[in-house]
Amino acid sequence: MLSVEEARARILAALSPVGTEWVSLAEAWGRVLAEDVTARHDKPPADVSSMDGYAVRAADCTLPPCRLRVVGSAPAGHPFAGRIGPGEAVRVFTGSVIPDGADSVVIQEDTDLGETAVEVRVTAASGRHIRRRGGDFAAGTVLLRAPRRLTVRDVGLAAAADRPWLRVHRRPRVAILSTGDEVARPGDPIPEGGIVSSNALALAALVRACGAEPIDLGIAPDDMDAIARLVRAPHGADLIVTSGGASVGAHDLIQASLQPEGLELAFWKIAMRPGKPFLFGHVRGTPLLGLPGNPVSALVCGLLFLAPALDRLSGLPGEPPAPEFARAGADLPANDLRADHLRARLERDGDGAWIATPFPAQDSSQMRIFAEAEALILRPPHAPPVRAGEPVPILRLGLRGY
Ligand code: AMP
Ligand code: MG
């Protein structure tokens, strides 16, 4: 059995980023940048005032109080046309261009707010309350480096850089196939002894949360031809994801049915719980992740393997999810050879540190507990016992919407 880390490394090594497209900045949030973004202009474009007040010559206000002649008013967007001479001031506001000749701004609270003449009650220091041209960034500066998943702040920065179109990776397309005679779509009639399929919709949601586009291949019965036909159907996917049928039972048909389709199996079975029966390979050049059918197993594999794989296809390195640390909320026994992922509740102790307490039930079919869980406690293979209060690595759930 492969370790989680080795399996993930092999998946990532086998994937390469999809192509790129231009998107309007209005559609760019969450997309992965494929080309650096450089500033088109200086920001601010000129020296501007950071306060409401008066632009003055510092040399005129060395011994307060001093009286200056107000020779104009220059609200933001309406620069003063002339030049300030000795003994003169111009009314300015936040964002006003500093008039030629001025080298300081006196805030209005330090004046008598005069309209034709103003009394300044403080010493004016050269450069005070002035935002220098290019002080945020200069034209030509690389502001955002590819690859990078664009945040809300990045969108604001690209807009400020006057870049209304960005080159990004297109969204990877992910074909999702459920298998099993017993599973029915939510809302459809349920066969006798059947269950409602939750995996396809949950995986589609995970795919969307990772910025990719799900394609629903439907449900294949436990029949080799049906599985092969659905996987073979033209879907233009960059990645195929199946759920169920990945185990060793007589009805676990993913491998058997895809062998005649040219399945090149890279590996099967991971030393982890939940989610041992997981496979990875290629079918006619398209990578395929075969997830277990149990819903918690399917989604834990989704988190550990599918999400990084989607990042990689999207142009990012596909970093593994970064563990944080919490104090164990209960004693934990020694672990066996499979990396364990315990569904846990999180709370803060008096010092604000996380305490992670595993739910007593950890069955891989229990979706309610999984949805309630706020973290997975990571128990590496052969981890020694842990006493309540000792630190354990956790993966927090719900952060990217999953
Ligand atoms: P399998 O991996 O096919 O042996 O399935 C393991 C368990 O997961 C069985 O109890 C299945 O009924 C269940 N299962 C399989 N596919 C789904 C699905 N799409 N949604 C919910 N449960 C499923
Ligand atoms: Mg099955």
Short mmCIF file of C-alpha atoms and ligand atoms in Angstrom, two decimals:
data_model
loop_
_atom_site.label_atom_id
_atom_site.label_comp_id
_atom_site.label_asym_id
_atom_site.label_seq_id
_atom_site.Cartn_x
_atom_site.Cartn_y
_atom_site.Cartn_z
CA MET A 1 0.00 0.00 0.00
CA LEU A 2 1.23 3.51 -0.84
CA SER A 3 1.41 6.30 1.70
CA VAL A 4 -0.88 9.32 1.27
CA GLU A 5 2.12 11.54 0.53
CA GLU A 6 3.60 9.21 -2.07
CA ALA A 7 0.23 8.72 -3.78
CA ARG A 8 -0.32 12.47 -3.95
CA ALA A 9 3.18 13.11 -5.27
CA ARG A 10 2.66 10.54 -8.02
CA ILE A 11 -0.69 12.03 -9.01
CA LEU A 12 0.73 15.56 -9.13
CA ALA A 13 3.75 14.43 -11.14
CA ALA A 14 1.44 12.86 -13.74
CA LEU A 15 -0.67 16.00 -14.29
CA SER A 16 0.12 19.16 -16.21
CA PRO A 17 -1.71 22.50 -16.31
CA VAL A 18 -4.55 23.03 -18.79
CA GLY A 19 -4.42 25.85 -21.37
CA THR A 20 -5.14 29.52 -20.83
CA GLU A 21 -7.74 32.11 -21.81
CA TRP A 22 -8.43 35.81 -21.30
CA VAL A 23 -11.07 36.80 -18.77
CA SER A 24 -12.51 40.13 -17.87
CA LEU A 25 -11.44 41.26 -14.43
CA ALA A 26 -15.11 41.07 -13.44
CA GLU A 27 -14.87 37.27 -13.88
CA ALA A 28 -11.36 36.83 -12.54
CA TRP A 29 -11.87 36.16 -8.84
CA GLY A 30 -10.77 32.61 -7.93
CA ARG A 31 -9.15 32.00 -11.32
CA VAL A 32 -5.45 31.09 -11.59
CA LEU A 33 -3.30 33.76 -13.16
CA ALA A 34 -1.27 32.50 -16.15
CA GLU A 35 0.64 35.71 -16.91
CA ASP A 36 2.20 38.30 -14.58
CA VAL A 37 0.24 41.50 -14.05
CA THR A 38 2.25 44.72 -14.37
CA ALA A 39 1.14 48.23 -13.49
CA ARG A 40 0.14 50.38 -16.45
CA HIS A 41 0.58 53.67 -14.54
CA ASP A 42 2.15 55.11 -11.41
CA LYS A 43 -0.13 54.99 -8.37
CA PRO A 44 -0.81 57.59 -7.21
CA PRO A 45 -0.33 59.23 -10.61
CA ALA A 46 0.95 62.47 -8.98
CA ASP A 47 1.88 63.71 -5.51
CA VAL A 48 -1.50 63.97 -3.74
CA SER A 49 -2.79 65.08 -0.38
CA SER A 50 -3.69 62.41 2.18
CA MET A 51 -5.82 64.84 4.22
CA ASP A 52 -8.30 67.70 3.96
CA GLY A 53 -6.45 70.99 4.55
CA TYR A 54 -4.19 73.50 2.83
CA ALA A 55 -1.23 72.94 0.54
CA VAL A 56 1.53 75.30 1.66
CA ARG A 57 5.25 76.01 1.41
CA ALA A 58 6.81 74.65 4.62
CA ALA A 59 9.24 77.59 4.58
CA ASP A 60 6.24 79.94 5.09
CA CYS A 61 5.06 78.29 8.33
CA THR A 62 8.13 77.91 10.51
CA LEU A 63 6.98 80.22 13.32
CA PRO A 64 3.24 79.73 13.90
CA PRO A 65 0.75 81.24 13.86
CA CYS A 66 1.21 82.41 10.27
CA ARG A 67 -1.26 83.99 7.84
CA LEU A 68 -1.31 82.85 4.22
CA ARG A 69 -3.27 84.09 1.22
CA VAL A 70 -5.63 81.35 -0.17
CA VAL A 71 -5.16 81.57 -3.96
CA GLY A 72 -7.44 78.71 -4.99
CA SER A 73 -9.25 75.50 -4.17
CA ALA A 74 -8.33 72.16 -5.79
CA PRO A 75 -10.76 69.34 -4.95
CA ALA A 76 -9.76 65.78 -5.99
CA GLY A 77 -9.94 65.56 -9.78
CA HIS A 78 -9.55 69.34 -10.24
CA PRO A 79 -5.84 70.22 -10.01
CA PHE A 80 -4.82 73.82 -9.33
CA ALA A 81 -3.66 75.38 -12.60
CA GLY A 82 -1.05 77.78 -11.24
CA ARG A 83 1.88 77.71 -8.90
CA ILE A 84 2.01 78.64 -5.21
CA GLY A 85 4.25 81.59 -4.44
CA PRO A 86 5.68 82.79 -1.09
CA GLY A 87 2.94 83.44 1.51
CA GLU A 88 0.29 81.53 -0.49
CA ALA A 89 -1.83 78.43 0.14
CA VAL A 90 -4.36 76.34 -1.85
CA ARG A 91 -7.32 74.55 -0.30
CA VAL A 92 -6.91 70.77 -0.85
CA PHE A 93 -8.77 67.59 0.04
CA THR A 94 -7.87 63.88 0.26
CA GLY A 95 -6.67 62.88 -3.21
CA SER A 96 -6.09 66.44 -4.43
CA VAL A 97 -3.00 66.89 -6.60
CA ILE A 98 -0.40 68.94 -4.69
CA PRO A 99 -0.04 72.25 -6.55
CA ASP A 100 3.37 73.20 -7.97
CA GLY A 101 5.37 75.13 -5.43
CA ALA A 102 3.76 73.50 -2.38
CA ASP A 103 5.69 70.93 -0.35
CA SER A 104 3.46 70.34 2.67
CA VAL A 105 -0.18 69.97 3.70
CA VAL A 106 -1.52 71.51 6.90
CA ILE A 107 -4.63 69.67 8.09
CA GLN A 108 -7.72 71.85 8.37
CA GLU A 109 -8.01 71.14 12.13
CA ASP A 110 -4.78 73.15 12.57
CA THR A 111 -6.19 76.25 10.81
CA ASP A 112 -9.05 78.72 11.13
CA LEU A 113 -10.54 77.32 7.88
CA GLY A 114 -10.29 80.72 6.20
CA GLU A 115 -11.47 81.09 2.63
CA THR A 116 -9.45 84.01 1.28
CA ALA A 117 -6.78 84.02 3.98
CA VAL A 118 -5.96 81.22 6.39
CA GLU A 119 -4.29 81.21 9.76
CA VAL A 120 -1.99 78.22 10.26
CA ARG A 121 -1.39 77.36 13.92
CA VAL A 122 1.37 74.75 13.54
CA THR A 123 4.78 74.36 11.98
CA ALA A 124 4.49 72.82 8.51
CA ALA A 125 7.00 70.05 7.83
CA SER A 126 8.12 69.49 4.25
CA GLY A 127 6.48 66.34 2.79
CA ARG A 128 3.87 66.11 5.55
CA HIS A 129 0.48 64.56 4.54
CA ILE A 130 1.66 64.06 0.95
CA ARG A 131 1.38 60.70 -0.85
CA ARG A 132 4.23 60.59 -3.35
CA ARG A 133 3.67 59.78 -7.00
CA GLY A 134 4.27 56.01 -7.47
CA GLY A 135 4.41 55.52 -3.69
CA ASP A 136 1.98 52.56 -3.94
CA PHE A 137 3.52 51.23 -7.16
CA ALA A 138 5.33 52.55 -10.23
CA ALA A 139 4.37 51.90 -13.86
CA GLY A 140 5.91 48.65 -15.10
CA THR A 141 6.16 47.05 -11.65
CA VAL A 142 5.16 43.37 -11.56
CA LEU A 143 2.29 43.36 -9.08
CA LEU A 144 0.95 39.79 -9.37
CA ARG A 145 3.10 36.86 -10.38
CA ALA A 146 1.69 33.80 -12.14
CA PRO A 147 0.67 31.23 -11.12
CA ARG A 148 -1.55 32.56 -8.36
CA ARG A 149 -5.21 31.98 -7.45
CA LEU A 150 -6.69 35.48 -7.50
CA THR A 151 -8.07 36.78 -4.24
CA VAL A 152 -10.52 39.61 -3.74
CA ARG A 153 -7.53 41.88 -2.96
CA ASP A 154 -5.74 40.79 -6.11
CA VAL A 155 -8.78 41.77 -8.18
CA GLY A 156 -8.68 45.21 -6.57
CA LEU A 157 -4.95 45.52 -7.26
CA ALA A 158 -5.32 44.49 -10.93
CA ALA A 159 -8.10 47.05 -11.30
CA ALA A 160 -5.90 49.74 -9.70
CA ALA A 161 -3.15 48.70 -12.14
CA ASP A 162 -5.61 49.43 -14.99
CA ARG A 163 -5.61 45.82 -16.25
CA PRO A 164 -9.24 45.03 -17.14
CA TRP A 165 -8.35 41.68 -18.83
CA LEU A 166 -6.20 38.95 -17.33
CA ARG A 167 -4.71 35.79 -18.82
CA VAL A 168 -5.77 32.84 -16.63
CA HIS A 169 -5.84 29.06 -16.91
CA ARG A 170 -9.16 27.81 -18.19
CA ARG A 171 -11.23 25.85 -15.70
CA PRO A 172 -10.29 22.16 -15.75
CA ARG A 173 -13.22 19.96 -16.80
CA VAL A 174 -13.88 17.01 -14.54
CA ALA A 175 -16.15 14.12 -15.59
CA ILE A 176 -17.81 12.46 -12.60
CA LEU A 177 -19.24 8.94 -12.74
CA SER A 178 -21.07 7.16 -9.93
CA THR A 179 -21.34 3.40 -9.95
CA GLY A 180 -23.57 0.89 -8.22
CA ASP A 181 -26.80 -1.02 -8.92
CA GLU A 182 -28.13 0.34 -5.65
CA VAL A 183 -27.61 4.08 -6.13
CA ALA A 184 -30.23 6.50 -7.46
CA ARG A 185 -30.08 10.24 -8.08
CA PRO A 186 -31.59 12.42 -5.35
CA GLY A 187 -35.26 12.89 -6.26
CA ASP A 188 -35.46 9.79 -8.50
CA PRO A 189 -37.36 6.63 -7.52
CA ILE A 190 -35.15 4.47 -5.28
CA PRO A 191 -34.90 0.79 -6.23
CA GLU A 192 -35.67 -1.81 -3.58
CA GLY A 193 -32.64 -2.06 -1.32
CA GLY A 194 -31.28 1.06 -2.96
CA ILE A 195 -29.78 4.27 -1.58
CA VAL A 196 -29.60 7.87 -2.67
CA SER A 197 -26.35 8.84 -4.40
CA SER A 198 -24.61 11.58 -2.53
CA ASN A 199 -21.12 11.28 -3.97
CA ALA A 200 -21.68 12.73 -7.43
CA LEU A 201 -23.20 15.97 -6.19
CA ALA A 202 -20.74 16.35 -3.33
CA LEU A 203 -17.80 15.76 -5.66
CA ALA A 204 -19.24 18.20 -8.20
CA ALA A 205 -19.45 20.79 -5.41
CA LEU A 206 -15.83 20.09 -4.45
CA VAL A 207 -14.80 20.47 -8.09
CA ARG A 208 -16.53 23.87 -8.21
CA ALA A 209 -15.00 24.91 -4.89
CA CYS A 210 -11.62 24.27 -6.52
CA GLY A 211 -12.48 26.50 -9.47
CA ALA A 212 -13.04 23.63 -11.92
CA GLU A 213 -16.07 22.60 -13.95
CA PRO A 214 -17.91 19.32 -13.23
CA ILE A 215 -19.44 17.20 -16.00
CA ASP A 216 -22.04 14.69 -14.83
CA LEU A 217 -21.60 11.28 -16.48
CA GLY A 218 -24.51 9.87 -14.47
CA ILE A 219 -24.72 6.54 -12.68
CA ALA A 220 -23.42 3.28 -14.12
CA PRO A 221 -24.94 0.04 -12.85
CA ASP A 222 -22.49 -2.65 -11.72
CA ASP A 223 -22.04 -3.79 -15.29
CA MET A 224 -18.70 -3.77 -17.13
CA ASP A 225 -20.11 -2.62 -20.47
CA ALA A 226 -22.16 0.19 -18.92
CA ILE A 227 -19.17 1.55 -17.00
CA ALA A 228 -16.92 1.32 -20.07
CA ARG A 229 -19.56 3.00 -22.29
CA LEU A 230 -20.03 5.96 -19.95
CA VAL A 231 -16.30 6.53 -19.48
CA ARG A 232 -15.76 6.21 -23.24
CA ALA A 233 -18.51 8.70 -24.13
CA PRO A 234 -17.09 11.97 -25.47
CA HIS A 235 -16.90 14.36 -22.56
CA GLY A 236 -13.77 16.41 -23.26
CA ALA A 237 -12.70 16.03 -19.65
CA ASP A 238 -9.23 16.82 -18.33
CA LEU A 239 -9.81 14.38 -15.49
CA ILE A 240 -12.25 11.53 -14.84
CA VAL A 241 -13.43 10.83 -11.30
CA THR A 242 -15.37 7.69 -10.43
CA SER A 243 -16.95 6.74 -7.14
CA GLY A 244 -17.58 3.21 -5.95
CA GLY A 245 -16.48 -0.10 -7.41
CA ALA A 246 -12.84 0.48 -6.53
CA SER A 247 -12.58 -2.24 -3.90
CA VAL A 248 -12.04 -6.00 -4.15
CA GLY A 249 -15.65 -7.24 -4.14
CA ALA A 250 -17.11 -9.26 -7.01
CA HIS A 251 -19.13 -6.16 -7.94
CA ASP A 252 -16.20 -3.74 -7.79
CA LEU A 253 -15.77 -3.33 -11.48
CA ILE A 254 -13.89 -0.13 -12.20
CA GLN A 255 -10.56 -1.79 -12.91
CA ALA A 256 -12.01 -4.79 -14.74
CA SER A 257 -14.29 -2.73 -16.96
CA LEU A 258 -11.67 -0.13 -17.85
CA GLN A 259 -8.87 -2.59 -18.63
CA PRO A 260 -10.28 -3.25 -22.14
CA GLU A 261 -10.56 0.55 -22.55
CA GLY A 262 -6.79 0.81 -22.12
CA LEU A 263 -6.64 1.66 -18.43
CA GLU A 264 -3.03 2.20 -17.42
CA LEU A 265 -3.15 1.71 -13.69
CA ALA A 266 -0.54 3.74 -11.80
CA PHE A 267 -1.48 2.47 -8.34
CA TRP A 268 -4.31 1.12 -6.26
CA LYS A 269 -4.85 1.09 -2.47
CA ILE A 270 -3.55 3.70 -0.07
CA ALA A 271 -2.47 3.15 3.52
CA MET A 272 -5.18 5.40 4.89
CA ARG A 273 -8.51 5.34 6.68
CA PRO A 274 -11.08 6.13 5.48
CA GLY A 275 -10.40 5.63 1.79
CA LYS A 276 -8.12 2.64 1.29
CA PRO A 277 -9.59 1.47 -2.06
CA PHE A 278 -8.45 4.43 -4.15
CA LEU A 279 -6.91 4.09 -7.59
CA PHE A 280 -5.15 6.33 -10.07
CA GLY A 281 -4.36 5.75 -13.70
CA HIS A 282 -5.00 6.95 -17.23
CA VAL A 283 -7.65 5.91 -19.72
CA ARG A 284 -6.48 6.74 -23.24
CA GLY A 285 -4.40 9.63 -21.97
CA THR A 286 -7.02 11.06 -19.61
CA PRO A 287 -6.10 10.82 -15.92
CA LEU A 288 -8.62 8.98 -13.76
CA LEU A 289 -9.10 9.05 -9.99
CA GLY A 290 -11.13 6.07 -8.76
CA LEU A 291 -12.61 6.99 -5.39
CA PRO A 292 -14.20 4.59 -2.92
CA GLY A 293 -18.01 4.49 -2.72
CA ASN A 294 -18.42 5.20 0.97
CA PRO A 295 -19.31 8.88 1.08
CA VAL A 296 -16.86 9.92 3.79
CA SER A 297 -14.07 7.93 2.12
CA ALA A 298 -14.90 9.50 -1.23
CA LEU A 299 -14.74 13.03 0.15
CA VAL A 300 -11.65 12.53 2.32
CA CYS A 301 -9.92 11.23 -0.83
CA GLY A 302 -11.41 14.23 -2.62
CA LEU A 303 -9.79 16.56 -0.11
CA LEU A 304 -6.42 14.83 -0.02
CA PHE A 305 -6.03 13.94 -3.71
CA LEU A 306 -8.68 15.53 -5.93
CA ALA A 307 -8.32 19.10 -4.61
CA PRO A 308 -4.51 19.20 -5.08
CA ALA A 309 -4.95 17.51 -8.48
CA LEU A 310 -7.38 20.27 -9.51
CA ASP A 311 -4.95 22.94 -8.31
CA ARG A 312 -2.24 21.30 -10.41
CA LEU A 313 -4.46 21.15 -13.50
CA SER A 314 -5.36 24.79 -12.86
CA GLY A 315 -1.70 25.81 -13.09
CA LEU A 316 -0.74 25.81 -9.39
CA PRO A 317 1.84 23.48 -7.82
CA GLY A 318 -0.92 21.51 -6.04
CA GLU A 319 0.36 21.87 -2.50
CA PRO A 320 -1.00 19.34 -0.02
CA PRO A 321 -3.46 20.83 2.48
CA ALA A 322 -1.39 22.43 5.25
CA PRO A 323 -1.87 20.84 8.68
CA GLU A 324 -2.32 23.04 11.74
CA PHE A 325 -1.99 21.94 15.35
CA ALA A 326 -4.60 21.47 18.07
CA ARG A 327 -4.63 19.90 21.51
CA ALA A 328 -6.25 16.50 21.59
CA GLY A 329 -9.61 16.71 23.36
CA ALA A 330 -9.41 13.04 24.39
CA ASP A 331 -6.84 10.27 24.73
CA LEU A 332 -6.07 8.69 21.35
CA PRO A 333 -4.82 5.10 21.02
CA ALA A 334 -1.71 4.14 19.05
CA ASN A 335 -2.37 3.95 15.32
CA ASP A 336 -1.85 1.00 12.98
CA LEU A 337 -0.17 1.14 9.57
CA ARG A 338 -2.91 3.24 7.91
CA ALA A 339 -2.89 7.05 8.20
CA ASP A 340 -6.12 7.87 10.02
CA HIS A 341 -8.33 10.92 9.54
CA LEU A 342 -10.58 11.28 12.57
CA ARG A 343 -13.67 13.45 12.19
CA ALA A 344 -13.46 15.94 15.06
CA ARG A 345 -15.16 18.89 16.70
CA LEU A 346 -13.09 22.04 17.28
CA GLU A 347 -13.35 24.49 20.15
CA ARG A 348 -11.02 27.07 21.67
CA ASP A 349 -9.56 26.79 25.15
CA GLY A 350 -9.08 29.79 27.47
CA ASP A 351 -5.84 30.79 25.67
CA GLY A 352 -7.50 30.67 22.24
CA ALA A 353 -5.74 27.43 21.22
CA TRP A 354 -7.72 24.83 19.27
CA ILE A 355 -8.92 21.68 21.00
CA ALA A 356 -9.89 18.88 18.62
CA THR A 357 -12.13 16.13 19.99
CA PRO A 358 -12.89 13.13 17.78
CA PHE A 359 -16.49 11.98 17.43
CA PRO A 360 -16.99 8.56 19.02
CA ALA A 361 -18.38 7.18 15.73
CA GLN A 362 -15.92 7.16 12.81
CA ASP A 363 -17.70 4.95 10.28
CA SER A 364 -16.97 5.97 6.70
CA SER A 365 -20.67 5.91 5.80
CA GLN A 366 -21.72 8.51 8.40
CA MET A 367 -22.32 11.74 6.58
CA ARG A 368 -24.04 13.69 9.32
CA ILE A 369 -21.03 13.51 11.60
CA PHE A 370 -18.76 14.35 8.69
CA ALA A 371 -20.80 17.46 7.90
CA GLU A 372 -20.76 18.47 11.58
CA ALA A 373 -17.01 17.91 11.86
CA GLU A 374 -14.81 21.00 11.84
CA ALA A 375 -11.50 19.20 11.43
CA LEU A 376 -9.83 15.92 10.66
CA ILE A 377 -7.30 14.83 13.28
CA LEU A 378 -4.35 13.37 11.37
CA ARG A 379 -2.95 10.16 12.84
CA PRO A 380 0.17 9.17 10.88
CA PRO A 381 0.93 5.48 10.35
CA HIS A 382 2.16 3.87 13.58
CA ALA A 383 1.62 7.09 15.58
CA PRO A 384 2.13 6.45 19.32
CA PRO A 385 -0.78 7.01 21.74
CA VAL A 386 -1.62 10.63 22.52
CA ARG A 387 -2.91 11.91 25.86
CA ALA A 388 -5.66 14.51 26.05
CA GLY A 389 -4.06 17.97 25.93
CA GLU A 390 -1.07 16.92 23.79
CA PRO A 391 -0.66 18.49 20.33
CA VAL A 392 -1.97 16.69 17.24
CA PRO A 393 -1.90 17.77 13.58
CA ILE A 394 -5.31 18.64 12.15
CA LEU A 395 -6.77 19.64 8.81
CA ARG A 396 -9.52 22.19 9.26
CA LEU A 397 -12.69 21.58 7.26
CA GLY A 398 -14.93 24.19 5.71
CA LEU A 399 -12.18 26.69 4.84
CA ARG A 400 -12.56 26.68 1.03
CA GLY A 401 -16.22 25.71 1.34
CA TYR A 402 -15.45 22.03 1.84
P1 AMP B 1 -18.39 0.39 -3.24
O1 AMP B 1 -17.08 1.14 -3.18
O2 AMP B 1 -18.99 0.45 -4.59
O3 AMP B 1 -18.25 -0.98 -2.71
O4 AMP B 1 -19.36 1.17 -2.30
C1 AMP B 1 -19.15 1.23 -0.89
C2 AMP B 1 -20.37 1.78 -0.20
O5 AMP B 1 -20.61 3.11 -0.66
C3 AMP B 1 -21.65 1.01 -0.48
O6 AMP B 1 -22.39 0.92 0.71
C4 AMP B 1 -22.35 1.85 -1.48
O7 AMP B 1 -23.74 1.69 -1.42
C5 AMP B 1 -21.94 3.24 -1.10
N1 AMP B 1 -21.97 4.12 -2.28
C6 AMP B 1 -21.48 3.83 -3.50
N2 AMP B 1 -21.69 4.85 -4.35
C7 AMP B 1 -22.33 5.80 -3.64
C8 AMP B 1 -22.83 7.09 -3.96
N3 AMP B 1 -22.70 7.60 -5.19
N4 AMP B 1 -23.43 7.81 -2.99
C9 AMP B 1 -23.55 7.31 -1.74
N5 AMP B 1 -23.10 6.10 -1.39
C10 AMP B 1 -22.50 5.34 -2.32
MG MG B 2 -20.48 -0.45 -5.57
#
